[in-house]
Coordinates of C-alpha atoms and ligand atoms in Angstrom, one line a residue:
R140 CA 105.2 162.1 111.5
Q141 CA 107.4 162.5 114.5
C142 CA 110.5 160.6 113.2
V143 CA 113.5 162.0 114.2
G144 CA 112.7 163.2 117.4
A145 CA 114.1 166.9 118.1
A146 CA 115.0 168.2 115.3
G147 CA 118.2 170.0 116.6
G148 CA 118.9 172.9 114.5
W149 CA 116.5 172.8 111.7
S150 CA 113.6 175.1 111.5
L151 CA 110.2 174.0 112.1
A152 CA 109.0 174.3 108.5
A153 CA 112.6 172.5 107.2
A154 CA 111.9 169.8 109.6
A155 CA 108.3 169.3 108.6
A156 CA 109.3 169.1 104.7
A157 CA 111.7 166.8 105.7
R158 CA 109.6 164.5 107.5
S159 CA 107.1 163.9 104.6
V160 CA 108.3 160.8 103.1
L161 CA 106.9 159.0 100.0
W162 CA 108.9 155.5 99.2
P163 CA 108.2 154.4 96.8
L164 CA 107.6 157.6 94.6
P165 CA 104.7 157.8 92.9
Q166 CA 104.2 158.2 89.2
Q167 CA 102.6 161.8 89.9
L168 CA 103.3 163.6 92.7
D169 CA 102.5 167.4 93.3
Q170 CA 102.9 168.7 96.7
S171 CA 102.2 172.0 97.8
A172 CA 103.1 173.8 100.9
D173 CA 99.8 174.4 102.0
R174 CA 99.5 172.5 105.3
N175 CA 96.4 171.2 106.8
S176 CA 96.4 170.2 110.1
L177 CA 94.9 166.9 111.5
S178 CA 93.1 166.1 114.6
P179 CA 93.1 162.4 115.5
Q180 CA 89.5 163.1 117.3
R181 CA 88.3 164.4 114.2
F182 CA 89.7 162.2 111.6
S183 CA 88.0 159.2 110.1
F184 CA 88.0 157.2 106.9
I185 CA 85.0 156.5 105.4
Y186 CA 83.7 154.8 101.9
G187 CA 82.6 157.1 99.4
R188 CA 79.2 157.1 98.5
D189 CA 79.9 155.8 95.4
S190 CA 82.2 153.1 96.4
A191 CA 81.4 149.8 95.5
A192 CA 83.1 148.4 98.8
Q193 CA 81.1 149.6 102.0
T194 CA 81.4 149.0 105.6
G195 CA 81.8 145.3 105.9
C196 CA 84.4 145.0 103.1
S197 CA 87.0 143.0 105.1
V198 CA 90.1 143.8 103.5
L199 CA 89.2 148.0 104.0
D200 CA 87.5 147.8 107.5
A201 CA 90.9 146.1 108.9
A202 CA 93.1 148.9 106.9
F203 CA 91.2 151.7 108.0
K204 CA 91.7 150.5 111.5
R205 CA 95.6 149.7 110.9
Y206 CA 96.6 152.7 109.3
F207 CA 94.6 155.0 111.8
S208 CA 97.0 153.9 114.6
I209 CA 99.7 154.0 112.1
I210 CA 98.7 157.6 111.4
F211 CA 98.3 158.5 114.9
P212 CA 100.4 156.3 117.1
D213 CA 100.7 158.6 120.4
F214 CA 96.8 158.9 120.0
T215 CA 96.0 155.2 119.4
K216 CA 98.6 154.4 122.5
G217 CA 97.3 156.9 124.6
S218 CA 93.7 157.7 125.0
G219 CA 92.1 154.5 123.6
L220 CA 89.5 156.2 122.2
L221 CA 89.8 154.7 118.7
M222 CA 89.6 150.9 120.3
S223 CA 86.0 151.0 121.3
E224 CA 84.0 147.7 121.1
N225 CA 82.8 148.9 118.0
K226 CA 85.3 148.1 115.3
S227 CA 84.6 150.6 112.6
I228 CA 86.4 153.7 112.5
R229 CA 83.8 156.0 112.7
Y230 CA 83.4 159.7 114.5
T231 CA 79.8 160.9 114.7
S232 CA 80.7 164.3 116.2
V233 CA 81.2 165.8 112.6
S234 CA 82.5 169.1 113.0
S235 CA 83.6 171.9 110.5
V236 CA 87.2 170.7 110.6
T237 CA 86.6 167.1 110.4
T238 CA 89.2 165.7 108.5
V239 CA 87.5 163.2 106.1
S240 CA 89.2 160.3 104.0
A241 CA 86.7 159.3 101.7
V242 CA 87.7 155.9 99.9
S243 CA 86.1 154.6 96.7
V244 CA 86.3 151.6 95.2
K245 CA 85.1 151.0 91.9
T246 CA 84.7 147.4 91.8
R247 CA 83.4 144.9 94.4
G248 CA 85.4 142.2 95.8
C249 CA 86.5 142.3 99.5
D250 CA 87.1 138.8 100.1
G251 CA 88.9 137.3 97.0
Y252 CA 92.7 137.0 96.8
P253 CA 95.3 139.5 95.0
D254 CA 96.4 138.2 91.7
E255 CA 98.6 138.9 88.8
D256 CA 95.9 140.9 87.3
S257 CA 94.9 142.9 90.2
D258 CA 94.8 146.5 89.3
E259 CA 96.8 148.6 92.2
S260 CA 96.4 152.1 90.7
Y261 CA 94.8 154.8 92.7
N262 CA 94.7 158.5 92.8
L263 CA 94.9 160.2 96.1
S264 CA 93.6 163.9 96.4
V265 CA 94.6 165.8 99.7
S266 CA 93.2 169.5 100.0
E267 CA 91.9 171.4 103.2
G268 CA 89.5 169.2 105.1
Q269 CA 89.2 166.2 103.6
A270 CA 91.2 163.6 101.4
V271 CA 90.2 161.6 98.3
L272 CA 91.1 158.3 97.7
R273 CA 90.2 156.7 94.3
S274 CA 90.5 153.2 93.5
V275 CA 89.6 150.1 90.9
T276 CA 90.1 147.9 93.3
V277 CA 90.4 147.2 97.1
W278 CA 94.2 146.4 96.6
G279 CA 94.8 149.8 94.9
A280 CA 93.0 151.4 98.0
L281 CA 95.6 149.7 100.0
R282 CA 98.4 151.4 98.0
G283 CA 96.8 154.6 98.5
L284 CA 96.5 154.3 102.3
E285 CA 99.7 153.5 102.6
S286 CA 100.8 156.7 100.5
F287 CA 98.2 158.9 102.6
S288 CA 100.0 157.3 105.7
Q289 CA 103.3 158.4 104.6
L290 CA 102.0 162.1 103.7
V291 CA 101.2 162.7 107.4
Y292 CA 103.9 164.2 109.8
Q293 CA 103.9 165.4 113.2
D294 CA 105.6 168.7 114.3
D295 CA 107.8 169.1 117.3
Y296 CA 104.9 169.6 119.8
G297 CA 103.0 166.9 118.4
S298 CA 100.3 168.0 116.3
Y299 CA 99.7 166.2 113.0
F300 CA 99.7 168.0 109.5
I301 CA 99.2 166.6 105.6
N302 CA 99.8 168.9 103.2
K303 CA 97.6 169.6 100.2
T304 CA 98.7 167.1 98.0
E305 CA 97.7 165.2 94.4
I306 CA 98.9 161.7 93.5
V307 CA 98.2 159.7 90.3
D308 CA 99.5 156.4 90.9
F309 CA 100.4 152.9 89.6
P310 CA 102.8 150.5 89.7
R311 CA 105.2 150.0 87.1
F312 CA 105.5 146.2 87.3
A313 CA 102.8 143.6 88.3
F314 CA 105.1 141.4 90.1
R315 CA 107.1 142.8 93.3
G316 CA 108.1 139.8 95.0
L317 CA 110.4 139.2 98.2
L318 CA 111.4 135.7 98.8
L319 CA 111.9 134.2 102.4
D320 CA 113.9 131.0 102.6
T321 CA 112.4 129.3 105.7
S322 CA 114.3 126.0 105.3
R323 CA 118.2 127.0 106.1
H324 CA 116.9 128.5 109.3
Y325 CA 113.4 128.4 110.7
L326 CA 111.8 131.5 110.5
P327 CA 109.1 132.1 113.6
L328 CA 105.4 133.0 112.5
H329 CA 106.0 136.4 113.7
A330 CA 109.0 137.0 111.8
I331 CA 107.2 136.3 108.7
L332 CA 104.0 138.2 109.5
K333 CA 106.3 141.4 110.3
T334 CA 107.9 140.8 106.9
L335 CA 105.0 141.1 105.4
D336 CA 103.7 144.4 107.1
A337 CA 107.2 145.8 106.1
M338 CA 106.5 144.7 102.5
A339 CA 103.2 146.4 102.6
Y340 CA 104.7 149.9 103.5
S341 CA 107.0 149.7 100.4
K342 CA 104.2 148.3 98.0
F343 CA 105.6 144.7 97.5
N344 CA 103.1 142.3 96.6
V345 CA 104.2 138.9 96.7
F346 CA 105.5 136.8 99.2
H347 CA 107.8 134.2 97.3
W348 CA 107.9 131.4 100.3
H349 CA 110.9 129.2 99.7
I350 CA 109.4 126.9 102.5
V351 CA 111.7 123.9 102.0
D352 CA 114.9 123.1 100.7
D353 CA 117.9 120.4 101.7
P354 CA 118.3 121.1 105.4
S355 CA 114.6 121.0 106.2
F356 CA 111.1 120.5 105.4
P357 CA 109.0 122.6 107.9
Y358 CA 105.9 122.7 105.9
Q359 CA 103.4 120.5 107.7
S360 CA 101.9 118.7 105.0
R361 CA 98.2 117.0 105.2
T362 CA 98.8 114.2 102.6
F363 CA 102.4 113.5 103.7
P364 CA 103.0 114.4 107.5
D365 CA 105.9 112.5 107.8
L366 CA 107.7 115.0 105.3
S367 CA 108.0 117.5 108.4
N368 CA 107.9 114.9 111.2
K369 CA 111.2 113.5 109.8
G370 CA 112.6 116.3 107.8
A371 CA 112.0 119.7 110.1
F372 CA 114.4 120.8 112.4
H373 CA 112.1 120.0 115.0
P374 CA 108.7 118.1 114.5
F375 CA 106.6 120.6 116.6
T376 CA 108.2 123.9 117.0
H377 CA 109.9 124.2 113.8
V378 CA 107.3 123.5 111.4
Y379 CA 104.3 125.6 109.6
T380 CA 101.1 124.1 110.4
Q381 CA 98.2 124.4 108.1
S382 CA 96.7 126.9 110.7
D383 CA 100.2 128.8 110.5
V384 CA 100.1 128.7 106.5
M385 CA 96.7 130.0 106.6
R386 CA 97.3 132.6 108.8
V387 CA 100.3 133.9 106.7
I388 CA 98.3 133.6 103.7
E389 CA 95.4 135.8 105.2
H390 CA 97.9 138.3 106.8
A391 CA 99.4 138.7 103.2
R392 CA 95.6 139.2 101.6
M393 CA 95.0 141.9 104.3
R394 CA 97.9 143.7 103.0
G395 CA 97.3 143.0 99.3
I396 CA 100.1 140.5 98.9
R397 CA 100.3 137.1 97.4
V398 CA 101.4 134.2 98.5
V399 CA 103.8 132.0 96.0
P400 CA 104.7 129.0 97.8
E401 CA 108.2 127.0 96.1
F402 CA 108.5 123.6 96.4
D403 CA 112.2 123.1 94.8
S404 CA 112.7 120.0 93.1
P405 CA 114.3 117.7 91.6
G406 CA 117.6 119.1 93.7
H407 CA 117.4 120.7 96.8
T408 CA 115.5 118.0 98.5
L409 CA 117.5 116.4 101.2
S410 CA 115.1 117.2 103.8
W411 CA 112.3 115.6 101.7
G412 CA 114.0 112.1 101.7
K413 CA 113.7 111.6 105.2
G414 CA 110.0 111.2 105.5
Q415 CA 109.4 110.0 101.9
P416 CA 111.2 106.6 101.4
N417 CA 112.3 105.9 97.6
L418 CA 112.0 109.5 97.0
L419 CA 115.6 110.5 96.5
T420 CA 118.0 108.7 94.0
P421 CA 120.6 106.4 96.2
C422 CA 124.0 107.2 95.0
Y423 CA 126.4 104.4 94.1
K424 CA 130.2 103.9 94.8
G425 CA 131.0 101.3 92.5
D426 CA 128.5 98.7 92.3
V427 CA 126.7 99.1 95.5
P428 CA 124.9 102.3 96.9
S429 CA 127.0 104.2 98.9
G430 CA 124.3 105.2 101.4
S431 CA 123.7 109.0 100.5
F432 CA 121.2 110.4 98.2
G433 CA 120.9 112.5 95.2
P434 CA 118.0 114.6 93.7
V435 CA 114.6 113.2 93.3
D436 CA 115.0 109.7 91.4
P437 CA 113.1 110.6 88.0
T438 CA 113.1 107.0 86.9
V439 CA 110.2 105.9 88.9
D440 CA 106.8 106.4 88.8
T441 CA 106.1 106.6 92.4
T442 CA 107.9 109.8 92.1
Y443 CA 105.4 111.3 90.2
K444 CA 102.4 109.8 92.0
F445 CA 104.1 111.4 94.8
M446 CA 104.5 114.9 93.5
E447 CA 100.9 115.0 92.0
S448 CA 99.7 114.5 95.2
L449 CA 101.7 116.9 96.9
L450 CA 101.1 119.6 94.2
K451 CA 97.4 119.0 94.3
E452 CA 97.5 119.6 98.2
V453 CA 99.6 122.9 97.3
K454 CA 96.6 123.9 95.1
F455 CA 94.3 123.3 97.7
V456 CA 96.4 125.1 100.3
F457 CA 98.0 128.2 98.6
P458 CA 95.0 129.8 96.8
D459 CA 97.3 131.8 94.1
S460 CA 97.2 130.6 90.7
Y461 CA 101.3 130.5 90.4
V462 CA 103.5 128.0 92.2
H463 CA 107.3 127.8 92.1
L464 CA 108.8 124.7 91.2
G465 CA 112.5 125.4 91.5
G466 CA 114.7 123.0 89.2
D467 CA 117.8 125.1 90.1
E468 CA 121.2 123.6 90.6
V469 CA 120.6 119.8 89.7
S470 CA 124.1 117.9 90.4
F471 CA 124.4 115.0 87.9
A472 CA 127.0 113.2 89.8
C473 CA 124.7 110.9 91.7
W474 CA 122.2 110.4 89.0
Q475 CA 125.3 109.4 87.1
S476 CA 126.4 106.9 89.8
N477 CA 123.2 105.2 89.9
P478 CA 122.5 102.2 87.5
N479 CA 119.3 101.9 87.3
V480 CA 119.2 105.9 85.8
R481 CA 121.8 105.2 83.4
T482 CA 119.5 102.1 81.8
F483 CA 116.3 104.5 82.0
M484 CA 118.8 107.2 80.4
E485 CA 119.2 104.4 77.4
K486 CA 115.8 103.7 77.7
M487 CA 114.5 107.0 76.9
G488 CA 117.3 107.7 74.2
F489 CA 118.9 110.5 76.4
G490 CA 122.4 109.3 75.6
K491 CA 124.5 110.5 78.4
D492 CA 123.2 113.9 78.8
F493 CA 121.9 114.4 81.9
T494 CA 120.2 117.7 81.4
K495 CA 117.8 115.9 79.1
L496 CA 116.6 113.6 81.9
E497 CA 116.3 116.9 84.4
S498 CA 114.3 118.1 81.4
F499 CA 112.0 115.1 81.2
Y500 CA 111.2 115.5 84.8
M501 CA 110.6 118.9 84.7
E502 CA 108.3 118.9 81.7
S503 CA 106.3 116.1 83.9
I504 CA 105.8 118.3 86.8
M505 CA 105.3 121.4 85.1
N506 CA 102.6 119.4 82.9
M507 CA 101.1 118.2 86.2
T508 CA 100.9 121.8 87.3
A509 CA 99.4 123.1 84.3
A510 CA 96.7 120.2 84.5
L511 CA 95.9 121.7 87.8
N512 CA 95.4 124.9 86.3
R513 CA 98.2 126.7 87.9
T514 CA 101.3 128.6 86.1
S515 CA 104.7 127.5 87.2
I516 CA 107.7 129.5 87.7
V517 CA 110.8 128.0 87.7
W518 CA 114.7 129.1 87.9
Q519 CA 116.2 130.0 85.0
D520 CA 118.5 126.6 85.0
V521 CA 115.1 125.2 83.4
F522 CA 115.4 127.2 80.3
D523 CA 119.3 126.9 79.9
Y524 CA 118.7 123.3 79.7
R525 CA 116.3 123.9 76.8
E526 CA 113.8 121.8 77.5
R527 CA 110.4 122.3 76.2
I528 CA 108.6 124.6 78.7
P529 CA 105.0 125.3 78.5
Q530 CA 104.8 128.8 77.3
D531 CA 103.1 130.4 80.2
T532 CA 105.7 129.1 82.6
V533 CA 107.4 132.4 84.2
L534 CA 110.9 132.1 84.1
E535 CA 113.2 133.5 87.0
I536 CA 116.7 134.7 86.4
W537 CA 119.1 134.2 89.4
K538 CA 122.4 134.0 87.9
G539 CA 124.8 137.2 88.6
E540 CA 126.5 138.6 85.9
T541 CA 124.8 137.4 82.7
Y542 CA 121.6 138.6 83.7
Q543 CA 120.9 141.0 80.5
A544 CA 122.2 138.4 78.2
E545 CA 119.5 135.7 79.6
L546 CA 116.4 138.3 80.0
S547 CA 117.0 139.1 75.9
R548 CA 117.1 135.4 75.5
M549 CA 114.0 134.5 77.6
T550 CA 112.1 136.9 76.3
Q551 CA 113.0 136.2 72.9
A552 CA 111.6 132.6 73.3
G553 CA 108.5 134.5 74.0
H554 CA 108.1 134.1 78.1
R555 CA 107.6 135.8 81.1
V556 CA 110.6 136.7 83.2
L557 CA 110.9 137.3 86.8
L558 CA 114.5 139.5 87.2
S559 CA 116.0 138.2 91.1
A560 CA 120.2 138.0 90.1
P561 CA 120.4 141.8 91.3
W562 CA 118.7 141.6 94.1
Y563 CA 120.3 138.9 96.2
I564 CA 120.3 141.2 99.2
N565 CA 121.4 138.0 101.8
H566 CA 124.7 139.5 100.6
I567 CA 125.9 142.2 102.3
S568 CA 128.9 144.4 102.0
Y569 CA 130.0 147.6 103.9
G570 CA 128.4 150.7 103.4
Q571 CA 125.5 151.8 101.3
D572 CA 125.0 148.7 99.0
W573 CA 121.0 149.9 98.4
R574 CA 122.7 151.9 95.5
N575 CA 123.5 148.7 93.3
S576 CA 120.0 147.6 93.9
Y577 CA 118.9 150.7 92.7
A578 CA 121.1 151.1 89.7
V579 CA 119.5 148.1 88.4
Q580 CA 117.3 149.0 85.2
P581 CA 115.0 145.5 84.4
Q582 CA 114.4 146.4 80.9
N583 CA 117.7 147.6 79.6
F584 CA 118.7 144.6 77.7
S585 CA 118.7 144.4 73.7
G586 CA 115.1 143.2 72.7
T587 CA 112.1 144.7 70.9
E588 CA 109.3 146.4 73.0
E589 CA 107.4 143.3 72.8
Q590 CA 110.4 141.5 74.7
K591 CA 110.5 144.2 77.2
K592 CA 106.6 143.8 78.5
L593 CA 107.6 139.8 78.9
V594 CA 109.4 141.0 82.0
I595 CA 106.7 140.9 84.3
G596 CA 108.8 142.1 87.4
G597 CA 111.3 140.8 89.9
E598 CA 112.2 139.6 93.2
V599 CA 114.4 140.6 96.2
A600 CA 115.7 137.1 97.8
M601 CA 116.8 136.9 101.1
W602 CA 118.3 133.4 101.3
G603 CA 118.7 131.9 104.6
E604 CA 122.3 130.3 105.0
Y605 CA 123.2 133.2 107.3
V606 CA 120.0 134.7 108.2
D607 CA 117.5 133.9 110.8
A608 CA 115.0 135.8 113.1
T609 CA 117.4 138.0 114.9
N610 CA 119.4 139.5 111.9
L611 CA 116.4 139.3 109.1
N612 CA 115.2 142.8 109.7
P613 CA 118.4 144.6 109.6
R614 CA 119.3 142.6 106.6
L615 CA 116.3 143.2 104.7
W616 CA 115.2 146.8 105.5
P617 CA 115.8 149.5 104.1
R618 CA 118.0 147.9 101.7
A619 CA 115.0 146.0 100.0
C620 CA 113.2 149.2 99.9
A621 CA 115.6 150.1 96.8
A622 CA 114.3 147.2 94.7
A623 CA 110.6 147.9 95.8
E624 CA 110.9 151.7 94.3
R625 CA 112.6 150.4 91.3
L626 CA 109.7 147.8 90.7
W627 CA 106.9 150.3 91.1
S628 CA 108.1 154.0 90.6
D629 CA 108.8 155.3 87.0
E630 CA 112.2 154.8 85.9
E631 CA 113.0 158.1 84.3
K632 CA 112.4 160.1 87.6
T633 CA 114.0 157.8 89.8
L634 CA 117.6 157.3 88.4
D635 CA 119.3 159.5 90.9
A636 CA 120.3 157.6 93.7
D637 CA 122.0 160.6 95.6
L638 CA 118.5 162.4 95.3
A639 CA 116.7 159.1 96.6
F640 CA 119.0 159.1 99.3
P641 CA 117.4 161.7 101.8
R642 CA 113.9 159.7 101.1
L643 CA 115.1 156.6 101.7
E644 CA 116.7 157.8 104.9
K645 CA 113.7 159.1 106.3
F646 CA 111.7 156.2 105.4
R647 CA 114.1 154.0 107.4
C648 CA 113.0 156.0 110.3
E649 CA 109.2 155.3 109.2
L650 CA 110.2 151.9 109.3
L651 CA 112.1 152.0 112.5
R652 CA 109.1 153.5 114.1
Y653 CA 106.8 150.5 112.9
W654 CA 109.1 148.1 114.7
K655 CA 108.7 150.5 117.8
Y656 CA 112.3 151.8 117.7
V657 CA 112.9 155.5 117.5
C658 CA 114.8 156.7 114.5
N659 CA 118.2 157.6 116.4
H660 CA 119.8 161.0 115.7
S661 CA 123.6 159.8 115.9
L662 CA 122.4 157.0 113.5
S663 CA 120.8 159.6 111.3
T664 CA 123.6 161.8 111.3
S665 CA 126.4 158.9 110.4
A666 CA 124.0 158.5 107.5
S667 CA 124.1 162.0 106.6
F668 CA 127.7 161.7 107.0
Q669 CA 128.1 159.5 104.4
W670 CA 125.7 161.2 102.0
H671 CA 128.4 163.9 102.5
S672 CA 131.3 162.1 102.0
A673 CA 129.8 160.1 98.8
H674 CA 129.3 163.9 97.4
S675 CA 132.7 165.0 98.5
K676 CA 134.4 162.2 96.4
Ligands
NAG292 C1 104.4 171.0 103.8 O1 103.9 172.3 104.3 C2 105.2 172.8 104.9 C3 104.4 174.2 105.4 O2 103.8 174.8 105.1 C4 106.1 173.3 104.0 O3 107.3 174.0 104.6 C5 106.7 171.9 103.4 O4 107.6 172.4 102.2 C6 105.6 171.4 102.5 N1 106.3 169.7 102.5 C7 106.1 169.6 101.3 C8 106.6 168.1 101.4 O5 105.7 170.1 100.0
NAG293 C1 79.4 148.7 114.5 O1 79.0 149.7 113.7 C2 78.6 149.7 112.4 C3 78.3 150.7 111.5 O2 77.8 151.6 112.5 C4 77.4 148.7 112.7 O3 76.7 148.1 111.5 C5 77.5 147.4 113.4 O4 76.5 146.7 114.2 C6 78.1 147.8 115.0 N1 78.8 146.7 115.6 C7 79.0 146.6 117.1 C8 79.2 145.5 117.6 O5 78.0 147.5 117.8
NAG294 C1 93.1 158.4 87.9 O1 93.5 159.7 87.3 C2 93.8 159.5 86.0 C3 94.1 160.6 85.4 O2 93.3 161.5 85.8 C4 92.6 158.5 85.3 O3 93.1 158.5 83.7 C5 92.2 157.4 86.2 O4 91.3 156.8 85.6 C6 92.1 157.8 87.4 N1 92.1 156.8 88.5 C7 90.8 156.3 89.2 C8 91.0 154.8 90.3 O5 90.0 157.3 89.6
NAG295 C1 103.9 117.6 78.4 O1 102.7 117.9 78.0 C2 103.0 118.1 76.4 C3 101.8 118.5 76.1 O2 100.7 118.2 76.4 C4 103.6 116.7 75.9 O3 103.7 117.1 74.3 C5 104.4 116.3 76.5 O4 104.7 115.0 76.1 C6 104.4 116.3 78.0 N1 105.7 116.0 78.6 C7 106.2 115.1 79.6 C8 107.1 114.5 79.9 O5 104.8 114.4 80.2
NAG296 C1 92.1 128.5 86.2 O1 92.5 129.6 87.0 C2 92.1 130.7 86.6 C3 92.9 131.7 87.3 O2 93.2 131.6 88.6 C4 90.8 130.9 86.7 O3 89.9 132.3 86.7 C5 89.7 129.6 85.9 O4 88.6 130.1 86.3 C6 90.3 128.4 86.7 N1 89.9 127.3 85.8 C7 89.4 126.1 86.2 C8 88.9 125.3 85.2 O5 89.5 125.6 87.2
NAG297 C1 121.5 150.5 79.7 O1 122.5 149.7 80.0 C2 123.7 150.3 79.5 C3 125.1 149.2 79.9 O2 124.8 148.1 80.3 C4 124.0 151.7 79.9 O3 125.4 152.2 78.9 C5 122.9 152.5 79.2 O4 123.3 153.9 79.6 C6 121.8 152.0 79.8 N1 120.6 152.8 79.2 C7 120.0 153.5 79.9 C8 118.9 154.3 79.1 O5 120.2 153.5 81.0
NAG298 C1 120.1 157.0 120.4 O1 121.1 156.0 121.2 C2 121.6 156.6 122.1 C3 123.0 155.7 122.3 O2 122.7 154.1 121.8 C4 120.8 156.4 123.3 O3 121.5 156.5 124.4 C5 119.7 157.4 123.2 O4 118.7 157.1 124.4 C6 119.4 157.1 121.8 N1 117.9 158.0 121.7 C7 116.8 157.6 121.3 C8 115.9 159.1 121.0 O5 116.5 156.6 121.0

């Protein structure tokens, strides 16, 4: 694929080799120097004869189209041959050099949603004149199509090639997430959709939508429209309507990505209070209310009724079986100041221990969530307070330095864990900070093999304090790719960041092209410069 423009000084073959990119690295990869040419006019994706999925499979029909134009951008733009009125990509003019990429999926299911048990494995075999992609599910086929697209490259004259290749591939972790925060800054829909596209390119499979928080409540609720009417930055322009949310979920589904919403409480809820009176705890100054509000008031029934209605709606709107309930960073000062809360504490026998109060609240809403047949994810704080936690609750680690010890403790208690602490990539620093993300070893902590299996994956977090649509992409990409590879690929084969760097550099070019930029030579040279200077140290 044309990535670097004119490959000044390189031999054609070297340039071609360098242009072939696979990110994340497949589990088993065998590439040869047998180069086959591909002709857009004669190329087609077809369903294998033995495939359970056939024409009409929504996910794959759309993916064939999408990947055709990703693989042959010039062709798609130029001739318009592809985009005829018939949507299926199929050329009837069969000739002996037609490259057919046959996709065979073992199990049916094109209209469902990817979930925690989805089998994303695939095998891809590219030989002369044909490619065969085999997977168990359509989600695996999507991963394989992505790899296939990354194998295709263009020479300086614009001809397309793909080398003979054998791939056996599957993810190391089932949960490979990316968090966007749409409360601190509103992100327009297109920024979210573009992020989903880019996630698919590096095989992320969960979009953790931190949709509301203190600063704003952009989720337009059917049950409680005042939450966004009063709590969003703007009630019409800075909200996600029900149809926006549907669009995100469908766009994600088409790329094999789950959407896990987070409705973080009892802290991080200031914006909720604007549209839902009596939800938040009034803080007191001495004997009188100070006029400011603290976390959700855990002492009154109305709070639980409200949370139950909201969670019911969430279940209805978001098909994923997981919902993130937050539970982090609850400040106790306001609770402490409020006489009703203090009375409640006494009544419940919590003494002066406000962690018990938070426990009580979180346990109640985790119970509600379980009753709705949903699995809760909560931030590590909930575990740190030693609350009784339903065993199937997933705990997410976000606190920096001590994450290895936390991994040990949580898995020892039998909980499934997500690791996010080392991947807060909203933090930026000069130079190649992707190397820190890359060096993370999610299963390197003291514990048994059984404990290590409880690490179900991790998440890159892009918190929104200083991030909006103008700087989201450059902050996310390619930096998030480091975690994507760590979560997908074999760790033994990807320990060396120096070896990964040229591949990442090329993958960056690919990403730029998806955004309709051309990978600029001077940028590429400066990256190479860093690469060399890293070596000469
Ligand atoms: C692809 O084939 C070309 C031409 O034979 C060769 O130079 C190149 O190294 C091959 N690429 C890979 C990744 O094996
Ligand atoms: C497109 O082609 C498919 C498969 O050949 C066929 O089933 C379908 O009816 C066609 N659709 C249109 C709109 O012509
Ligand atoms: C892929 O190949 C491996 C090893 O040959 C095999 O065990 C696995 O079943 C294959 N997967 C699919 C989806 O065909
Ligand atoms: C949550 O559910 C468990 C198990 O049913 C129960 O023992 C516990 O009292 C419930 N907690 C709250 C706060 O409702
Ligand atoms: C609960 O959720 C699981 C997983 O999403 C699903 O398979 C099951 O059918 C659901 N059970 C009920 C009673 O809705
Ligand atoms: C695990 O981490 C420790 C330090 O935290 C390091 O010394 C060790 O080499 C790592 N283990 C492996 C297998 O890389
Ligand atoms: C690369 O960047 C330079 C400086 O911004 C610009 O002049 C040049 O046109 C760019 N080249 C390509 C191929 O985009």
